[in-house]
Tab-separated table of C-alpha atoms in Angstrom:
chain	number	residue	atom	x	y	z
A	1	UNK	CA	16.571	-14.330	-44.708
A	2	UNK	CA	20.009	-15.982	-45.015
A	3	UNK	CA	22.549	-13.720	-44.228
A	4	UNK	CA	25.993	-13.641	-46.182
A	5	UNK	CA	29.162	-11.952	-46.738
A	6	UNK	CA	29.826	-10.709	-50.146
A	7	UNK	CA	32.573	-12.792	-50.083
A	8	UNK	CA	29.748	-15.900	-49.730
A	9	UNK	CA	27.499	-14.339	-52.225
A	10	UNK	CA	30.739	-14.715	-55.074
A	11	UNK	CA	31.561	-17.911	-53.996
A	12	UNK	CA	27.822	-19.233	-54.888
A	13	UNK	CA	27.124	-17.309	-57.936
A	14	UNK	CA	30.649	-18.423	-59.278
A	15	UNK	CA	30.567	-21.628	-58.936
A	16	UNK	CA	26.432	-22.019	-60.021
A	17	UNK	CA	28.417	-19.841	-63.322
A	18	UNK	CA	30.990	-22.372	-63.756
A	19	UNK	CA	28.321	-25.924	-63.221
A	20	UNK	CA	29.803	-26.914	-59.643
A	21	UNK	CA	28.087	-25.537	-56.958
A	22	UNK	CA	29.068	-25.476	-52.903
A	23	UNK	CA	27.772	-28.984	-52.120
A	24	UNK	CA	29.501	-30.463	-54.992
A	25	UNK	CA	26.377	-30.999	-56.922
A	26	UNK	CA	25.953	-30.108	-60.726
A	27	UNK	CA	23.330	-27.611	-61.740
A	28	UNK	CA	20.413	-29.506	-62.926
A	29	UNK	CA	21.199	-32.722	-59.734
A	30	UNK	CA	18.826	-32.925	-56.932
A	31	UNK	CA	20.054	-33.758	-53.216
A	32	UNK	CA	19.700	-37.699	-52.036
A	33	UNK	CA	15.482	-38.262	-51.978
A	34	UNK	CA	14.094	-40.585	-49.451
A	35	UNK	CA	10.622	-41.659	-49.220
A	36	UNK	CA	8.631	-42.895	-46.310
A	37	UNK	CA	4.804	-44.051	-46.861
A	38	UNK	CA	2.084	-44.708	-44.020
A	39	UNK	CA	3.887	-42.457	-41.742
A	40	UNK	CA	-0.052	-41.413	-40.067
A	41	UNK	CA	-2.341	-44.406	-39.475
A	42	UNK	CA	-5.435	-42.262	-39.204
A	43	UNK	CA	-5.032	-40.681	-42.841
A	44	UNK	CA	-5.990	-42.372	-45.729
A	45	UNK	CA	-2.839	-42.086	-47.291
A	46	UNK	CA	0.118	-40.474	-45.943
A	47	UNK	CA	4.155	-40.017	-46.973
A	48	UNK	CA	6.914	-38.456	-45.719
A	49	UNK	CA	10.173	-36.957	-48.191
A	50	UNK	CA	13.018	-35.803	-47.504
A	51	UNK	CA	15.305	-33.824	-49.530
A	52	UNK	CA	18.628	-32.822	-48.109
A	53	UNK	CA	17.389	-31.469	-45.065
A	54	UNK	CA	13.847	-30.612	-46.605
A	55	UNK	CA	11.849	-32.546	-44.059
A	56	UNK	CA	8.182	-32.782	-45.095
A	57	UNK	CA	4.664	-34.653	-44.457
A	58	UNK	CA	1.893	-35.369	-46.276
A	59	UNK	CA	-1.462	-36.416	-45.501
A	60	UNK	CA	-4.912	-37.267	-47.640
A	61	UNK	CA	-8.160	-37.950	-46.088
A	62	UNK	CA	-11.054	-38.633	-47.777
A	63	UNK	CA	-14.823	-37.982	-47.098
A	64	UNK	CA	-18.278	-38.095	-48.938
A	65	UNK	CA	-19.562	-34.420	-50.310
A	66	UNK	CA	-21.457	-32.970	-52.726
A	67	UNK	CA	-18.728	-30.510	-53.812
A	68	UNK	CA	-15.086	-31.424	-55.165
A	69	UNK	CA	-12.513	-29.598	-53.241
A	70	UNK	CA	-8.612	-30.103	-52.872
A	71	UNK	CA	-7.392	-27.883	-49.823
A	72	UNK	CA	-3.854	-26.695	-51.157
A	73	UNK	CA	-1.692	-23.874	-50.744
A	74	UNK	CA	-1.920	-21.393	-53.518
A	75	UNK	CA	1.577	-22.784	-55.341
A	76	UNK	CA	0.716	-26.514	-54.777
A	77	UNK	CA	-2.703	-26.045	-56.158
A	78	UNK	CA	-2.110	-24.200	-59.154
A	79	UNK	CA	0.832	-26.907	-59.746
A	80	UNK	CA	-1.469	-29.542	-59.274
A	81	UNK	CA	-4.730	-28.475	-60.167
A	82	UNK	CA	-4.160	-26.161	-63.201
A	83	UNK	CA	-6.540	-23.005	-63.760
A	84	UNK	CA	-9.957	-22.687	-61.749
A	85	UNK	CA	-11.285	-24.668	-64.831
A	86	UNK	CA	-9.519	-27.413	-63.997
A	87	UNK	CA	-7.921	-27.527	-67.187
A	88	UNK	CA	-4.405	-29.670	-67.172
A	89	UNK	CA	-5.485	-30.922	-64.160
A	90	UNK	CA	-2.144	-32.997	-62.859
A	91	UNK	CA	-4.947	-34.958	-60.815
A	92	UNK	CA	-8.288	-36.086	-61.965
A	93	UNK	CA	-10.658	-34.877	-60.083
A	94	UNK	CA	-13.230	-36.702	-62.283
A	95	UNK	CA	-12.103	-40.126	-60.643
A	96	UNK	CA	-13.472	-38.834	-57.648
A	97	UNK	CA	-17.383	-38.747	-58.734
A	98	UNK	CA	-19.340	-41.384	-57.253
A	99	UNK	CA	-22.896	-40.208	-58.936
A	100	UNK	CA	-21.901	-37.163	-61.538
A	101	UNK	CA	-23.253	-34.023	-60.223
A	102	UNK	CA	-24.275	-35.468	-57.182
A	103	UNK	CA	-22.255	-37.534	-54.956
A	104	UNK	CA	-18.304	-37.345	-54.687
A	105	UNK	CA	-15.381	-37.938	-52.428
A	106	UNK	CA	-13.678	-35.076	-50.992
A	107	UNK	CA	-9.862	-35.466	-50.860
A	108	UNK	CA	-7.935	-33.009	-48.122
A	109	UNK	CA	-4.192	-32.932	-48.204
A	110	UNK	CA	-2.483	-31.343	-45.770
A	111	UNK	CA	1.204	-30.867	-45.700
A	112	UNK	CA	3.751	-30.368	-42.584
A	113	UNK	CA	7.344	-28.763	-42.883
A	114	UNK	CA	8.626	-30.343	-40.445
A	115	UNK	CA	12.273	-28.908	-40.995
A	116	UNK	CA	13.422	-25.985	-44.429
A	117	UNK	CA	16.650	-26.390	-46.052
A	118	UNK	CA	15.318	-24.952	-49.605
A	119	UNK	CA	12.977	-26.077	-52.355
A	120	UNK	CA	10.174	-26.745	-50.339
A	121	UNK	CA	7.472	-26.394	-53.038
A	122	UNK	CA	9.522	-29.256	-54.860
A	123	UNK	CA	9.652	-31.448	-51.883
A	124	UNK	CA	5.756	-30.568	-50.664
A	125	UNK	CA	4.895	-31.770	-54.681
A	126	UNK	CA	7.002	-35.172	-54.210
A	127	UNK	CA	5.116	-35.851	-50.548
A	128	UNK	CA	1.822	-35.244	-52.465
A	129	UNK	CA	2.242	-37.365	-54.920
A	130	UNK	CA	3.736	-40.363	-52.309
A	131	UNK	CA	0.890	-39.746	-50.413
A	132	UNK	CA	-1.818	-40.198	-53.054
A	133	UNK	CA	0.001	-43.497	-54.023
A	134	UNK	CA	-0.037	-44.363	-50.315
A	135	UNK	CA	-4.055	-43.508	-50.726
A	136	UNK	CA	-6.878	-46.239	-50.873
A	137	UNK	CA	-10.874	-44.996	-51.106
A	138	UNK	CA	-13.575	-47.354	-49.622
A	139	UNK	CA	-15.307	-48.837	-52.177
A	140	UNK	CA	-19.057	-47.473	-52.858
A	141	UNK	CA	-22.333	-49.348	-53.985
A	142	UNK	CA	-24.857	-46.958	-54.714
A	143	UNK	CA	-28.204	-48.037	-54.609
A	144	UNK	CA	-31.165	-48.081	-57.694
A	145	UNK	CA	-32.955	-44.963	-57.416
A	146	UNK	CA	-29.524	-42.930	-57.729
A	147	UNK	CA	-30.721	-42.027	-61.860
A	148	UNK	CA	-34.063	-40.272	-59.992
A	149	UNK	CA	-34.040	-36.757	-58.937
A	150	UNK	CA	-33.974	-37.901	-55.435
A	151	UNK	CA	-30.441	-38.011	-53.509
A	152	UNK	CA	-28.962	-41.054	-54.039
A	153	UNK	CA	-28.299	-43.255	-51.347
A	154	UNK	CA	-24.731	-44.747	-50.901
A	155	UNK	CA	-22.911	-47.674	-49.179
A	156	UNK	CA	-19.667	-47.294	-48.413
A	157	UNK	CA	-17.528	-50.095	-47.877
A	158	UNK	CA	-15.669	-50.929	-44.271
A	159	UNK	CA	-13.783	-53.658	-45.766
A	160	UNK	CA	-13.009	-52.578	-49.790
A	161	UNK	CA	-10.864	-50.369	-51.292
A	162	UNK	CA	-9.753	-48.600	-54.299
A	163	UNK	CA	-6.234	-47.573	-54.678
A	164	UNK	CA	-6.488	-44.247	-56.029
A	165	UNK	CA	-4.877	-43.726	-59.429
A	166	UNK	CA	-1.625	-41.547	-59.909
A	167	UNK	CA	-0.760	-42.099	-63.022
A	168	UNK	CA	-0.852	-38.289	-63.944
A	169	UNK	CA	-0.109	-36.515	-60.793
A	170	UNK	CA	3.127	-34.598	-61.746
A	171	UNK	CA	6.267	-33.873	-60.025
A	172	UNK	CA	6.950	-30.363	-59.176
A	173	UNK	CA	10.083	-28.814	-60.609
A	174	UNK	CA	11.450	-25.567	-59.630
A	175	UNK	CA	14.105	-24.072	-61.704
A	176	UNK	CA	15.755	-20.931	-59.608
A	177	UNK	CA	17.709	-18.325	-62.039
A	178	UNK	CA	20.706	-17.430	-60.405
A	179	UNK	CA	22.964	-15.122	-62.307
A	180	UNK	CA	21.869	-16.084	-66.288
A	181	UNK	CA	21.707	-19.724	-65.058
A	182	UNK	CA	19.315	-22.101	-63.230
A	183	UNK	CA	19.691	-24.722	-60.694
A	184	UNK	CA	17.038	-27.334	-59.313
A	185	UNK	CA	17.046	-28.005	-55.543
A	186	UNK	CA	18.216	-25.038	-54.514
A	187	UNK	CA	19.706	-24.267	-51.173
A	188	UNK	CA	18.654	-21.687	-48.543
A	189	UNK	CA	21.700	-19.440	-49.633
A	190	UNK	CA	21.031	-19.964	-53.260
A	191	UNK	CA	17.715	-18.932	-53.318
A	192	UNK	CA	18.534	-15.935	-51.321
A	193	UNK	CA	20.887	-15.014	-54.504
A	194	UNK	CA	18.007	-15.461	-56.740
A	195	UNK	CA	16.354	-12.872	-59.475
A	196	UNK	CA	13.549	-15.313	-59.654
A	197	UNK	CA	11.998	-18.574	-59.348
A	198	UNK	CA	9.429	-21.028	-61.562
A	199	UNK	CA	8.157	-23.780	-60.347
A	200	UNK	CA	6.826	-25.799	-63.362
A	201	UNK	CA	4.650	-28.974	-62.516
A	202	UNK	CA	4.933	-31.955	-65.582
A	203	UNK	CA	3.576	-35.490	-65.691
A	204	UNK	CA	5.044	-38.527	-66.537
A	205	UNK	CA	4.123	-38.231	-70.506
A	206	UNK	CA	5.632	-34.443	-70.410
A	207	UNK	CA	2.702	-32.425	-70.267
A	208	UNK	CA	2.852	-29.509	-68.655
A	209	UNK	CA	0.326	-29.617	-65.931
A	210	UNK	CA	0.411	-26.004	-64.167
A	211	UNK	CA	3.310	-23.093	-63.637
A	212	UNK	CA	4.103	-20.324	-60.671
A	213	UNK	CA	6.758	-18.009	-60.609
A	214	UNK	CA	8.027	-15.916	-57.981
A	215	UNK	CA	10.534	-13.310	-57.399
A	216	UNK	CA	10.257	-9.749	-58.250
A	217	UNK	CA	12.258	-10.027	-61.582
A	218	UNK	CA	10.085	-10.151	-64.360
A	219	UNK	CA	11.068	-13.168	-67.081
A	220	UNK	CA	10.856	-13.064	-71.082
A	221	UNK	CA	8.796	-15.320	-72.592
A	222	UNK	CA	11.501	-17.245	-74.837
A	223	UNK	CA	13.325	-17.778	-71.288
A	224	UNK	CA	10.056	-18.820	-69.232
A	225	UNK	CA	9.506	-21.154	-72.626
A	226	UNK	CA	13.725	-22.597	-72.209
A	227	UNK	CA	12.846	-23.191	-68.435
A	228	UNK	CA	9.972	-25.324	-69.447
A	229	UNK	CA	11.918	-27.256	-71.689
A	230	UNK	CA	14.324	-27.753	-69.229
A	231	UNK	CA	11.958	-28.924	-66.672
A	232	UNK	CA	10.895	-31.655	-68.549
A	233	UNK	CA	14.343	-32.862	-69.107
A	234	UNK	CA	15.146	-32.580	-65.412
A	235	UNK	CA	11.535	-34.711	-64.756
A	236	UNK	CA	12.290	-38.070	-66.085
A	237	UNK	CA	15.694	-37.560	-63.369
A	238	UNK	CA	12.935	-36.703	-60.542
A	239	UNK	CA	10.617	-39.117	-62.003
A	240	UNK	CA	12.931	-42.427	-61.985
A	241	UNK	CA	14.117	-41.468	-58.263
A	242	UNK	CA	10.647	-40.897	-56.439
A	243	UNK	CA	9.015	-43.858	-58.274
A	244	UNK	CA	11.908	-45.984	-57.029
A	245	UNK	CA	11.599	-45.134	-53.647
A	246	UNK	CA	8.170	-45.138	-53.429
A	247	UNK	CA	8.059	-48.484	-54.522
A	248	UNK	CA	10.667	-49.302	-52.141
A	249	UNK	CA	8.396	-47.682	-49.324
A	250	UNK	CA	5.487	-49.517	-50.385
A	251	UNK	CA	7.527	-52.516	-50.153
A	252	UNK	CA	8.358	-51.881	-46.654
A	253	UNK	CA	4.980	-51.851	-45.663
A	254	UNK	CA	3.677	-55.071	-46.935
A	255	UNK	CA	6.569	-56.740	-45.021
């Protein structure tokens, strides 16, 4: 809990009131994003972000199953995964099927904080979706009988790869309502003036892909429905930036 004068506590809400807030940034403006992929050799994909001082890794490894599963924390998964369904799934879990109802690759993420100066949720989303980009899967040949009822047999590839497809993973973006406004990105001290949070996840065509909210202050609908406009305004600004530098990372490591 951040602890500050009441003094402090004016001095944020004021200025979030009035569009200029105590780093200087506007409302809807994210802090400089930087991008690192490849950052764990033993992964299969791997990226670090930073945001401000939002310091965070993460990590995808794939394996052979016979069940789909995506370990995530509860706000990443329902971001990124959508209801239990799998419904507006921001990743396609379908890509991952080797033989339908039989064979498929497991994909774990993990994520690190490695240092918390705010919007972690946003920042956990952008390493995610880095990572995945950052991801290959060995290529699989899967052998005749693998139409019988028998278990198909597989060979997986030492030397092949597929680059795994993010063209709809979404970007996470949570608007914080400070006051009767919201900000993205939002500081340690600005959160801890918050009457609530919702982190709305949106792909690159603007579909809305999964929603959390937190906070004790409840939210009408006609607002929760304004945030989610605003969100995807505020994507294609999150959008340009992380494509650009993970491009730029990717870059880096073909060199």
């Amino acid at each position: 809990m951040v602890g500050l004068s009441l003094g402090e506590k004016n001095f944020i809400k004021g200025g979030i009131a009035q569009d200029i807030r105590t780093d200087g940034r506007k409302r809807l403006t994210y802090r400089p994003i930087f991008v690192e992929t490849g950052v764990i050799p033993q992964a299969s994909g791997s990226a670090r972000v930073k945001m401000g001082a939002t310091d965070v890794i993460a990590s995808v490894k794939g394996r052979g199953g016979e069940e789909l599963s995506v370990e995530l924390s509860t706000a990443l998964q329902r971001c990124l995964l959508g209801g239990k369904s799998g419904a507006g799934a921001g990743i396609d879990l379908s890509s991952l099927s080797i033989v339908e109802g039989k064979v498929c690759w497991d994909i774990y993420i993990d994520g690190l904080v490695v240092s918390s100066d705010g919007n972690l949720l946003d920042a956990l989303g952008a390493a995610v979706k880095a990572a995945l980009s950052n991801t290959a899967i060995p290529k699989v040949e899967v052998t005749a009988n693998a139409s019988s009822e028998e278990q198909p047999e597989v060979d997986v590839s030492d030397e092949e790869f597929l680059q795994f497809d993010t063209t709809g993973v979404p970007v996470i973006i949570t608007l914080t309502k400070v006051g009767s406004h919201y900000i993205v990105d939002a500081t340690p001290e600005e959160e801890s003036q918050m009457s609530s949070a919702v982190s709305i996840s949106v792909n690159s065509q603007g579909r809305i892909c999964g929603l959390t909210k937190r906070g004790g202050a409840g939210l009408d609908p006609s607002i929760i429905l304004d945030m989610i406009s605003v969100a995807k305004h505020v994507s294609d600004q999150l959008f340009n930036k992380l494509d650009s530098e993970i491009a730029a990372a990717e870059a880096c490591d073909d060199e």
